[in-house]
Amino acid sequence: MAEDAPLFVDVLIVGAGLSGIGAACHLSLQAPSKSYRILEARQTIGGTWDLFRYPGIRSDSDMFTLGYEFRPWKEAKAIADGPSILRYVQESAREYHVTENITFGTRVISATWSSEDRRWSVETEEVGTGTRAIWTCSFLFCNAGYYRYDSGYLPNFEGVDDFGGEVIHPQFWPESFDPTGKRIIVIGSGATAVTLVPALAKDAGHVTQLQRSPTYILTAPDKDRIADRLRRMLPSKVAYALVRTKNVIMNVLTYQLCQRFPDFVKQQFRKSLVAQLPEGFDIDKHFTPSYDPWDQRVCLDPNGSFFTAIRDGKVNVVTDTIERFTPTGILLTSGQGLEADVIVTATGLELQVLGGIRVEVDGVVLDVGSSVSYRGMMFDRVPNLAYTVGYTNASWTLKADLVARYVCRLLNYMDDYGFDVATPTLTDTSIETELSFNLSAGYIQRGSDQIPRQGTARPWKLKQIYPFDVVDLRFGKLTEDMSFSKARVAVSR
Ligand SMILES: Cc1cc2nc3c(=O)[nH]c(=O)nc-3n(C[C@H](O)[C@H](O)[C@H](O)COP(=O)(O)OP(=O)(O)OC[C@H]3O[C@@H](n4cnc5c(N)ncnc54)[C@H](O)[C@@H]3O)c2cc1C
């Protein structure tokens, strides 16, 4: 930390990933009078898009909705590779003068609200030296992502240490890894496995995707022809806004179609699989999930490279459970043995909410798992704190943009009326609550006790459907179930 860095700011942002950088850009655009600082545990911008380095790393969402609403995505591919996304985040930070407002290598450990001081005290630790410091701020804006960076999820596989080859978790990909000629098993069936398998298959001797259960995989082109045409004809901002709207509508319709007519959608998936897989391939066993489409995130296969690799005989899929690792590979419950030089455990993430920060309000520790979230971005009875968790059923940034805009609107409203504290306050104590996310993804199921609850009606429930959330977060009354106060005078609205 620079010695002359101010230790008080109006808004303290935690995290310099896609959301944190976006939040800072929104602040500079819509609440320019507010001073802010980003505290980032790592030495670099980008979060997810810098951390993950495995071969083929890319988005699963189109960049017209994963990009920020205020800065057009101009590159050719709609489904972009990780380095391009990282570049986009870095360039956005430079363009909006965010980079100079980041303190790197500083992990936020705890945040304590004092109603007497009407401020947050935020304790930080310098990564590496452990040096502690205290920052204070009026408003705390947590953009710390949703998973741990220091460990990935690894099931308790028996005999891992017996395996004579290399075991790699995609979150910690070794820079020097060379797949050439190697027999590789990729364990998992999520987006990471579906991305990694065809990328590794280019040079590997052979790749086996080993999954416990199948996933829906959607083949789509990595370019958007309508977007390309519009971008040639119209100014970039206009074209971007149109394509973004088109893609939002398409995403919402697709999601609703999956939820309302799952059997019809399943038939369409099957038709596409029959067309792409070799004759006689056991689609029922390997590509027919037990759940409905979008009950878990649907994986994307840009340009069909995953299925091409299967057709070319470079990849085979095995659906079975692991009995144990052996010195030369994996023994399956069915008794079959798989031989490998390398085993990649694409087994998922470890959920972590609020960046692992211990939050305390006037001496009471916030238990996130039993708290009720307000509009999917604040907590009941926690003043001046917002957090960003993007969509799980659409592009993350659509929601991150909405949350950041809401925070700016709230801050401007407080300034206009001279308030310095805004506290979501649930007055109807009989309200029923439910989990904030309904995805049955492994990391959500495993970490469900850390996920905030939400009510069954707004503003304590966010629909998690972008067009509805636009109405709620962009235009919803700021005073709904929100107590505002100024020094000494309390006003409840
Ligand atoms: C491999 C992968 C692919 C993905 N693909 C897509 C996709 O295609 N579409 C989509 O919508 N979503 C996708 N996601 C979800 C993705 O995480 C989001 O799109 C987005 O990058 C999240 O940005 P973020 O800034 O909120 O969080 P992160 O990218 O996780 O960044 C959080 C930042 O906060 C910092 N931080 C955390 N805790 C603290 C602390 N206590 N103190 C200081 N700093 C802290 C971290 O170091 C990090 O830099 C993907 C996720 C992964 C893992």
Short mmCIF file of C-alpha atoms and ligand atoms in Angstrom, two decimals, residues 14-21 39-42 44-49 52 54 57-62 66 85 106-109 142-147 149 191-192 297 349 352 354-357 388-391 394-397 400, ligand 1:
data_model
loop_
_atom_site.label_atom_id
_atom_site.label_comp_id
_atom_site.label_asym_id
_atom_site.label_seq_id
_atom_site.Cartn_x
_atom_site.Cartn_y
_atom_site.Cartn_z
CA VAL A 14 -13.63 -5.02 -2.33
CA GLY A 15 -12.27 -6.85 -5.39
CA ALA A 16 -10.84 -5.76 -8.74
CA GLY A 17 -12.47 -8.45 -10.88
CA LEU A 18 -15.06 -7.90 -13.59
CA SER A 19 -17.62 -6.67 -11.02
CA GLY A 20 -15.34 -4.46 -8.91
CA ILE A 21 -13.89 -2.67 -11.94
CA LEU A 39 -8.90 -3.13 -2.21
CA GLU A 40 -7.71 -6.22 -4.06
CA ALA A 41 -6.03 -9.23 -2.47
CA ARG A 42 -4.12 -10.18 -5.61
CA THR A 44 -3.52 -7.78 -10.50
CA ILE A 45 -6.85 -6.83 -12.04
CA GLY A 46 -9.28 -9.34 -13.53
CA GLY A 47 -10.17 -11.87 -10.80
CA THR A 48 -11.51 -15.00 -12.48
CA TRP A 49 -10.22 -13.97 -15.90
CA PHE A 52 -7.88 -19.35 -14.59
CA TYR A 54 -6.17 -23.71 -18.34
CA ILE A 57 -10.30 -20.89 -21.08
CA ARG A 58 -13.20 -18.86 -22.46
CA SER A 59 -16.60 -17.46 -21.62
CA ASP A 60 -19.76 -19.51 -21.77
CA SER A 61 -21.83 -16.36 -22.24
CA ASP A 62 -21.82 -13.98 -25.17
CA LEU A 66 -20.93 -10.34 -20.31
CA ILE A 85 -11.87 -10.84 -21.50
CA THR A 106 -4.49 -6.13 0.31
CA ARG A 107 -7.00 -8.62 1.62
CA VAL A 108 -10.04 -7.42 3.53
CA ILE A 109 -10.48 -9.50 6.64
CA CYS A 142 -18.32 -6.02 -1.85
CA ASN A 143 -17.40 -7.34 -5.31
CA ALA A 144 -15.39 -10.31 -4.13
CA GLY A 145 -16.86 -12.99 -6.41
CA TYR A 146 -18.34 -16.22 -5.09
CA TYR A 147 -15.58 -18.77 -4.62
CA TYR A 149 -9.15 -18.49 -4.74
CA ALA A 191 -18.27 -25.91 -18.20
CA THR A 192 -14.57 -26.31 -17.31
CA ARG A 297 -26.09 -24.19 -16.01
CA LEU A 349 -15.21 -24.49 -6.98
CA GLN A 352 -17.18 -18.34 -0.51
CA LEU A 354 -18.44 -11.81 0.75
CA GLY A 355 -14.81 -12.70 0.08
CA GLY A 356 -14.60 -14.46 3.44
CA ILE A 357 -14.97 -11.10 5.21
CA THR A 388 -22.58 -8.18 -6.16
CA VAL A 389 -23.47 -11.70 -7.12
CA GLY A 390 -24.23 -11.97 -10.81
CA TYR A 391 -26.77 -14.19 -12.51
CA ALA A 394 -27.56 -15.45 -17.60
CA SER A 395 -24.44 -13.32 -17.98
CA TRP A 396 -22.98 -12.26 -14.64
CA THR A 397 -22.45 -8.65 -15.73
CA ALA A 400 -23.49 -6.59 -11.74
C1 LIG B 1 -13.77 -20.62 -15.24
C2 LIG B 1 -14.95 -19.70 -15.11
C3 LIG B 1 -15.65 -19.31 -16.24
C4 LIG B 1 -16.75 -18.46 -16.11
N1 LIG B 1 -17.46 -18.12 -17.23
C5 LIG B 1 -18.54 -17.31 -17.11
C6 LIG B 1 -19.30 -16.94 -18.25
O1 LIG B 1 -19.05 -17.34 -19.38
N2 LIG B 1 -20.38 -16.13 -18.07
C7 LIG B 1 -20.72 -15.66 -16.83
O2 LIG B 1 -21.68 -14.92 -16.72
N3 LIG B 1 -20.00 -15.99 -15.74
C8 LIG B 1 -18.94 -16.80 -15.84
N4 LIG B 1 -18.22 -17.14 -14.71
C9 LIG B 1 -18.57 -16.54 -13.44
C10 LIG B 1 -17.51 -15.42 -13.24
O3 LIG B 1 -16.88 -15.62 -12.06
C11 LIG B 1 -18.11 -14.05 -13.45
O4 LIG B 1 -18.46 -13.91 -14.79
C12 LIG B 1 -17.19 -12.88 -13.10
O5 LIG B 1 -15.91 -13.01 -13.63
C13 LIG B 1 -17.15 -12.66 -11.63
O6 LIG B 1 -16.51 -11.43 -11.43
P1 LIG B 1 -16.34 -10.84 -9.98
O7 LIG B 1 -15.52 -9.62 -10.12
O8 LIG B 1 -17.66 -10.70 -9.34
O9 LIG B 1 -15.59 -11.97 -9.17
P2 LIG B 1 -14.12 -12.51 -9.38
O10 LIG B 1 -13.75 -12.61 -10.79
O11 LIG B 1 -14.02 -13.76 -8.58
O12 LIG B 1 -13.21 -11.39 -8.73
C14 LIG B 1 -13.24 -11.15 -7.36
C15 LIG B 1 -12.00 -10.39 -6.95
O13 LIG B 1 -12.11 -10.06 -5.58
C16 LIG B 1 -10.89 -10.33 -4.92
N5 LIG B 1 -11.21 -10.63 -3.52
C17 LIG B 1 -11.99 -11.63 -3.04
N6 LIG B 1 -12.05 -11.57 -1.70
C18 LIG B 1 -11.30 -10.51 -1.32
C19 LIG B 1 -10.98 -9.96 -0.06
N7 LIG B 1 -11.46 -10.46 1.09
N8 LIG B 1 -10.16 -8.87 -0.03
C20 LIG B 1 -9.68 -8.34 -1.17
N9 LIG B 1 -9.94 -8.84 -2.40
C21 LIG B 1 -10.75 -9.91 -2.47
C22 LIG B 1 -10.32 -11.52 -5.67
O14 LIG B 1 -8.92 -11.60 -5.49
C23 LIG B 1 -10.73 -11.20 -7.11
O15 LIG B 1 -9.76 -10.44 -7.77
C24 LIG B 1 -17.13 -17.98 -14.82
C25 LIG B 1 -16.41 -18.41 -13.70
C26 LIG B 1 -15.34 -19.25 -13.83
C27 LIG B 1 -14.60 -19.68 -12.59
#
